[in-house]
mmCIF file of C-alpha atoms in Angstrom:
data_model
loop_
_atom_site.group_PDB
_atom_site.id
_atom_site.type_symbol
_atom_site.label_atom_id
_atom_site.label_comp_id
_atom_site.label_asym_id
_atom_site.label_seq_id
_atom_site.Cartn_x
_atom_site.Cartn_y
_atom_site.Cartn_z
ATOM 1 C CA UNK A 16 12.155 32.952 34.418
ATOM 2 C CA UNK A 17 8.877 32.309 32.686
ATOM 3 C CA UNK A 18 8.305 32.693 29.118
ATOM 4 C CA UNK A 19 5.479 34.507 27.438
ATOM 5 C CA UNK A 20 5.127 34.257 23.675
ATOM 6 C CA UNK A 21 2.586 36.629 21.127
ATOM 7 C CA UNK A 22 2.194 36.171 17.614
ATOM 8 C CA UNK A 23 2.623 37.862 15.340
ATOM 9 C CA UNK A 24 5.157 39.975 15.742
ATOM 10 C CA UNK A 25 4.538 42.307 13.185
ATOM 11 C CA UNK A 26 1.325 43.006 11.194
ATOM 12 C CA UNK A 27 0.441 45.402 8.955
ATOM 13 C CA UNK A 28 -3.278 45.937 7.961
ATOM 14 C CA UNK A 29 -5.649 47.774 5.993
ATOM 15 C CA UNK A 30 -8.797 50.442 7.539
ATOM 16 C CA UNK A 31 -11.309 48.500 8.591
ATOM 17 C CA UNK A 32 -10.392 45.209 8.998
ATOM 18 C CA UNK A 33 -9.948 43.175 12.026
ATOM 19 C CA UNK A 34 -6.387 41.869 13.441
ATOM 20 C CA UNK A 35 -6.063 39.057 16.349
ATOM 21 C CA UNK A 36 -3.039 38.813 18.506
ATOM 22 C CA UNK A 37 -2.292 35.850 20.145
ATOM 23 C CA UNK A 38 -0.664 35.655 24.089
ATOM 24 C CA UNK A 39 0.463 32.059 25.546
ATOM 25 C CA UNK A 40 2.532 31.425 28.523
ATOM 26 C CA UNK A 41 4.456 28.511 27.764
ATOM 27 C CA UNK A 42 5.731 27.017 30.710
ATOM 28 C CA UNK A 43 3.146 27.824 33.067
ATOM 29 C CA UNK A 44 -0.691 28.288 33.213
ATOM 30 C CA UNK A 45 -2.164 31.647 33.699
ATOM 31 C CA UNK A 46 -5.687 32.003 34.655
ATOM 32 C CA UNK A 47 -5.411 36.442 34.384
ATOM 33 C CA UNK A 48 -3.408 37.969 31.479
ATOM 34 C CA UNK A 49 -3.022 41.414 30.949
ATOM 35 C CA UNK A 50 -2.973 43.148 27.627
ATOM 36 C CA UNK A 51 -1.199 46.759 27.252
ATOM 37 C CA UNK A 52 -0.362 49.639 24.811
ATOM 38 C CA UNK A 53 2.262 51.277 24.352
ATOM 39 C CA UNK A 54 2.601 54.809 22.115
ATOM 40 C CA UNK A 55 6.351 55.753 20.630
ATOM 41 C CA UNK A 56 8.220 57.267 23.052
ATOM 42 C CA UNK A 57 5.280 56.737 26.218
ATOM 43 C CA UNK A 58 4.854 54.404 28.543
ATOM 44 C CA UNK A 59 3.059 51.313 28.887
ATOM 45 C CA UNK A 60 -1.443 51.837 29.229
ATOM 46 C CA UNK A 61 -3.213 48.975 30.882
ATOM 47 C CA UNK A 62 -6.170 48.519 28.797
ATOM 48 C CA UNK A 63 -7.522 45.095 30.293
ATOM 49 C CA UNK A 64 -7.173 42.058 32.721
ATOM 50 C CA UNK A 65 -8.186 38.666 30.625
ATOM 51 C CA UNK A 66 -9.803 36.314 33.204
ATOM 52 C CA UNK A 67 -10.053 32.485 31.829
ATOM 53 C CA UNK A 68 -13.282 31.169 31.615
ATOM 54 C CA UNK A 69 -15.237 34.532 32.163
ATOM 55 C CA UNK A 70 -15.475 38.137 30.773
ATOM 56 C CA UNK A 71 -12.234 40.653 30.349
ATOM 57 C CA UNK A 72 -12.048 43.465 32.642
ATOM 58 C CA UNK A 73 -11.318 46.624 30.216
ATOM 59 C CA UNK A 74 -10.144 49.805 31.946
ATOM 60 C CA UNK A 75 -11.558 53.246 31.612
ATOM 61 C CA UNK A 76 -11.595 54.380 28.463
ATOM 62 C CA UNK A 77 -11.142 51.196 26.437
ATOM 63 C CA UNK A 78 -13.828 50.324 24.102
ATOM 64 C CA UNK A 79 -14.703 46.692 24.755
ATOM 65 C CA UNK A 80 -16.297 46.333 21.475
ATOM 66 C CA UNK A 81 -13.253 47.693 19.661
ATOM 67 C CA UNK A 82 -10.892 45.159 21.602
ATOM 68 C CA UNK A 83 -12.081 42.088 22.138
ATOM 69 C CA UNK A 84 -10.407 39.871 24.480
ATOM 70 C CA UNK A 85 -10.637 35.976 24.487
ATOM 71 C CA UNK A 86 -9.086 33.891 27.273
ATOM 72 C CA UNK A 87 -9.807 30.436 26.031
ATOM 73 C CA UNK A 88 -7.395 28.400 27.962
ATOM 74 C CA UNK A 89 -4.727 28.705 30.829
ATOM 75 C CA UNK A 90 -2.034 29.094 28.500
ATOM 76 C CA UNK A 91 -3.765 31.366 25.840
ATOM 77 C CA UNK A 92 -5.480 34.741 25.648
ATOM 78 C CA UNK A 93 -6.263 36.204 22.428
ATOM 79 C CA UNK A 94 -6.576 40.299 21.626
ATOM 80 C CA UNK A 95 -8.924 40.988 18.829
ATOM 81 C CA UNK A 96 -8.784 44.878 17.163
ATOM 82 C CA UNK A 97 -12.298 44.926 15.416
ATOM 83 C CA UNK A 98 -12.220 47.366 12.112
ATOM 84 C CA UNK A 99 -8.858 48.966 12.849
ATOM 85 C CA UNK A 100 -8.324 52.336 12.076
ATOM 86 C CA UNK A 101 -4.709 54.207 11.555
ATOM 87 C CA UNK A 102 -5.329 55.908 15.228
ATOM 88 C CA UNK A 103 -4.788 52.172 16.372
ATOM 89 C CA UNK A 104 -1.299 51.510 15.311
ATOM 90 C CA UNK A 105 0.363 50.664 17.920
ATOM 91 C CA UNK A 106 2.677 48.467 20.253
ATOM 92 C CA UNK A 107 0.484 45.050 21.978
ATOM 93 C CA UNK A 108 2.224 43.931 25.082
ATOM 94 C CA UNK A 109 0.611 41.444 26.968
ATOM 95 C CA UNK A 110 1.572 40.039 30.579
ATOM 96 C CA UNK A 111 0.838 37.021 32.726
ATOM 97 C CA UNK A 112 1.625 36.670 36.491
ATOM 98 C CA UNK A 113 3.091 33.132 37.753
ATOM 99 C CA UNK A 114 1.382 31.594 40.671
ATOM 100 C CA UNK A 115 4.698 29.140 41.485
ATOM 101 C CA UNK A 116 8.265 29.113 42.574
ATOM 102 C CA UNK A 117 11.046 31.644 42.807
ATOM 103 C CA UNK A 118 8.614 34.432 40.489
ATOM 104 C CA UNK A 119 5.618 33.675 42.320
ATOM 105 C CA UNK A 120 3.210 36.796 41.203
ATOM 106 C CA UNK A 121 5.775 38.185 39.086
ATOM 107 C CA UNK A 122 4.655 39.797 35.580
ATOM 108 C CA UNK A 123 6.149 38.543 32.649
ATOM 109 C CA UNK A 124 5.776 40.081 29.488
ATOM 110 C CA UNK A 125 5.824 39.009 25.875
ATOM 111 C CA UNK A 126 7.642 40.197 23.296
ATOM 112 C CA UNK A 127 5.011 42.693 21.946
ATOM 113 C CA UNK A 128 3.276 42.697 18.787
ATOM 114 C CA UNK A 129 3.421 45.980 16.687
ATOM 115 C CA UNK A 130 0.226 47.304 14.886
ATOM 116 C CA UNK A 131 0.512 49.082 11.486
ATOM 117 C CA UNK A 132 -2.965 49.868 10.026
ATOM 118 C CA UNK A 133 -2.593 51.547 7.065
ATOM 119 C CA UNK B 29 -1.029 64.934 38.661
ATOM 120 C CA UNK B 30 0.417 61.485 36.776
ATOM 121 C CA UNK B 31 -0.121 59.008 39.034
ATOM 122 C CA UNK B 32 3.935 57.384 38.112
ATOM 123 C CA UNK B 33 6.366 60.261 37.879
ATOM 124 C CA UNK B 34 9.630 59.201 35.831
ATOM 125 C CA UNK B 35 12.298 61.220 34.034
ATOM 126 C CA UNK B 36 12.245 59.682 30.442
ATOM 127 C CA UNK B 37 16.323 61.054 29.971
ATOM 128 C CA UNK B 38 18.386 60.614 28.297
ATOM 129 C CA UNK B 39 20.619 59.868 30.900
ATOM 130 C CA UNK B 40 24.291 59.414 29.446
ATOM 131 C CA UNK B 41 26.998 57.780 31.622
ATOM 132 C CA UNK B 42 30.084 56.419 30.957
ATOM 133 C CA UNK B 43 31.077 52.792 31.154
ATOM 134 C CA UNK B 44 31.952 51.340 35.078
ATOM 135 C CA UNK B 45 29.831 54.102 36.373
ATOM 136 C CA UNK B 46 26.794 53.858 39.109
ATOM 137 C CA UNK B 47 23.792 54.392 37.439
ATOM 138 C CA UNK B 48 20.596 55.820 39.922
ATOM 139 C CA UNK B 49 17.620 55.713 38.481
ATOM 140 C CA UNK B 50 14.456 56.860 40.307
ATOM 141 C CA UNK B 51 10.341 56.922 40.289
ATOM 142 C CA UNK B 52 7.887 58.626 42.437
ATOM 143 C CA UNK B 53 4.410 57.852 42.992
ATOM 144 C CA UNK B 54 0.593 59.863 44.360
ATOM 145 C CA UNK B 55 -1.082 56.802 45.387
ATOM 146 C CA UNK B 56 0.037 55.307 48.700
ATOM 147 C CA UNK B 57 -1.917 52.028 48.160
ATOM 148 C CA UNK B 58 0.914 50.947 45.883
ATOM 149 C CA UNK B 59 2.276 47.624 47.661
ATOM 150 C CA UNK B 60 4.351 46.339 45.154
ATOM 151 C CA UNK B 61 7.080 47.626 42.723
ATOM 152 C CA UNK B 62 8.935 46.381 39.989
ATOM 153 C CA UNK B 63 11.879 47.767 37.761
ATOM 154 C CA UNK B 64 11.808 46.345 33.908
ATOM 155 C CA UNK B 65 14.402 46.923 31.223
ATOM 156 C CA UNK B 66 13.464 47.157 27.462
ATOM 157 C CA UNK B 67 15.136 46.778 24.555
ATOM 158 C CA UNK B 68 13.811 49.185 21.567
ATOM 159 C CA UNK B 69 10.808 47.482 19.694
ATOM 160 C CA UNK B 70 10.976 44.472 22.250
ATOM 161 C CA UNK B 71 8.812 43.221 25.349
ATOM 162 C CA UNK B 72 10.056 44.836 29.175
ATOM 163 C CA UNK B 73 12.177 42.232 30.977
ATOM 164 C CA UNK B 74 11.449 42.165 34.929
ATOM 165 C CA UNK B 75 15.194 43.215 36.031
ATOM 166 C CA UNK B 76 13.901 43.659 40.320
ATOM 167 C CA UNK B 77 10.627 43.129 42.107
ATOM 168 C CA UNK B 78 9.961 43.967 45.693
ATOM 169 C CA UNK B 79 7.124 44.182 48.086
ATOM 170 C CA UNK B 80 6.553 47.185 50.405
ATOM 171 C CA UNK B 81 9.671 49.159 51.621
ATOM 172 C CA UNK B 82 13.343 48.446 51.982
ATOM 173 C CA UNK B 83 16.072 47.320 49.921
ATOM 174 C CA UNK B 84 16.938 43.994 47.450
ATOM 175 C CA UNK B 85 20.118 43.156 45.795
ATOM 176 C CA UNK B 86 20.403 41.235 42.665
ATOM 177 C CA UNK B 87 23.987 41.021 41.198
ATOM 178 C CA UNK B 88 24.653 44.731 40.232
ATOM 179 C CA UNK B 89 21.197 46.039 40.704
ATOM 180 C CA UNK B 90 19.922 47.009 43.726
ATOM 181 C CA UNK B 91 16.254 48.230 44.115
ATOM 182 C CA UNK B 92 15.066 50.595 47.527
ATOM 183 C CA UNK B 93 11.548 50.783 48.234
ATOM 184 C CA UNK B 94 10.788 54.143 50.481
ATOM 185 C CA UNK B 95 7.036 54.433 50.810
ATOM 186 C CA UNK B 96 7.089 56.765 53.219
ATOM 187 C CA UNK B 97 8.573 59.381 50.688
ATOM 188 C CA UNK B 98 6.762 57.623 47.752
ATOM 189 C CA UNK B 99 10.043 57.069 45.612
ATOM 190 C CA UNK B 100 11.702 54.108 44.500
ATOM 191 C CA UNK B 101 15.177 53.736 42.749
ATOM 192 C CA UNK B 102 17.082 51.325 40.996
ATOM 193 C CA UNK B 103 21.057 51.485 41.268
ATOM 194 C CA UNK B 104 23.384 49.483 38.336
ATOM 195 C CA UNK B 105 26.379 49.348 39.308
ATOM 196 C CA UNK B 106 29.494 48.951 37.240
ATOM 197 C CA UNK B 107 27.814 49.979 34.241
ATOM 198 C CA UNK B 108 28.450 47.851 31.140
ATOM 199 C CA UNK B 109 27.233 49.141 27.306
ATOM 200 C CA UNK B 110 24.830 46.326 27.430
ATOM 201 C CA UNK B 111 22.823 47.928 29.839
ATOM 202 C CA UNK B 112 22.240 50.598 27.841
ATOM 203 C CA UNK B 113 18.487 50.904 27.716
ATOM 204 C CA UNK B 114 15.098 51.879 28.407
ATOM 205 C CA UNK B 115 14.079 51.415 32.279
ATOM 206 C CA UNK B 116 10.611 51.518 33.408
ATOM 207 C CA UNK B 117 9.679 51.509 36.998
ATOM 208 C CA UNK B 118 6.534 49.861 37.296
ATOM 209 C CA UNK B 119 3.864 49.466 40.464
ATOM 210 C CA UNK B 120 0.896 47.651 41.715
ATOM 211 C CA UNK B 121 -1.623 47.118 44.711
ATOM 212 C CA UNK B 122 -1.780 43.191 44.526
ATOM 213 C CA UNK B 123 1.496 41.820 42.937
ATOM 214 C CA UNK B 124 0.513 39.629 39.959
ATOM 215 C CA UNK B 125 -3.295 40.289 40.602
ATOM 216 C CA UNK B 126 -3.767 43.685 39.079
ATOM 217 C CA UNK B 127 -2.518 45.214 36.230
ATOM 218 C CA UNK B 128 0.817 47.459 36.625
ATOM 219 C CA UNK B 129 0.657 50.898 36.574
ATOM 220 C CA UNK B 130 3.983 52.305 34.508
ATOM 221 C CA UNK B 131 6.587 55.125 34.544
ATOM 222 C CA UNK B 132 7.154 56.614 31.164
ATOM 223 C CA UNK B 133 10.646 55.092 31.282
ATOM 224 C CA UNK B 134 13.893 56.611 31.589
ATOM 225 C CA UNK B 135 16.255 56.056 28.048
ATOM 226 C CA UNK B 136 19.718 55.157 29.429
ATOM 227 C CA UNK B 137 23.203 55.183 27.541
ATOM 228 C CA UNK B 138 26.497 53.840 28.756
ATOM 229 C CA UNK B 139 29.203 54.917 26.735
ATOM 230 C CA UNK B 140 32.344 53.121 26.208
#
């Protein structure tokens, strides 16, 4: 299947500063990525589409300004958490679709990045 | 009323058993539907994916689709510790175009 990478893995930050997390598919190009959240012991939020070359599409709720997405390339989508606060901590999954072969439009998911703001 | 409806568990069988696992959904514009597995602290791995209703068979998972009733399931069989788990059932209106729209994710446990 296809393989979606994030880094980091792990961060751990203090109040008020801002964290990236990258999202590349690695053997195949993704023009829409999807970022997520996930809360101990709930299930996975959608919080936004990433389009490449134009602006991210942030579901209800979401602050844009708070999150801001970056889809760069066809391989690379970047989540930005602007002044993080404790309330943020959280699980980052993001997603891409393939467009080609056996998975055509099949989600794949990275391995998730976890959020510690301290 | 949650849009995904999924007992989180824990459901506790023991090892060689037939595992059902099952979602139900409000919103009939769901086309597509997906089953994922995750591992604690790790990224879901798409286990079954199907497209409108009726059945698919993958090894010893089988996914049904019945979108008349709004419910999906996903059936393991012979159970092995390794599948021991969380299982999200997951759903969407355009396949790979939209975002997915998740169950809360049922915690599985096989015992030896």
């Amino acid at each position: 299947g296809a393989v979606v990478s994030q880094h980091p893995s792990r961060v751990i930050c203090k109040s008020g500063t801002s964290v990236k997390i990258e999202c590349r598919s690695l053997d195949f190009q993704a023009t829409t990525m999807f970022w997520y959240r996930q809360f101990p012991k709930k299930s996975l939020m959608l919080m936004a589409t990433s389009n490449e070359g134009s602006k991210a599409t942030y579901e209800q709720g979401v602050e844009k300004d708070k999150f801001l997405i970056n889809h760069a390339s066809l391989t690379l989508s970047t989540l930005t958490v602007t002044s993080a606060h404790p309330e943020d901590s959280s699980f980052y999954i993001c997603s891409a679709p393939t467009t080609s072969g056996r998975n055509y439009n099949e989600q794949f998911f990275g391995p998730g990045t976890r959020l510690t703001v301290l | 009323q949650k849009e995904v409806e999924q007992d989180p568990g824990p459901l506790s069988v023991p090892e060689g058993a037939i595992v059902s696992l099952n979602c139900t959904y409000s919103n009939s514009a769901f086309q597509y539907f997906m089953w994922y597995r995750q591992y604690s602290r790790k990224g879901p791995e798409l286990l079954m994916y199907t497209y409108s209703s009726g059945n698919k068979e993958d090894g010893r998972f089988t996914a049904q689709v019945d979108k008349s009733s709004k419910y999906i399931s996903l059936f393991i069989r012979d159970s092995q510790p390794s599948d021991s788990a969380t299982y999200l059932c997951a759903m969407s209106f355009w396949g790979g175009a939209d975002g997915l729209t998740f169950g809360k994710g049922t915690h599985l446990i096989i015992q030896p």
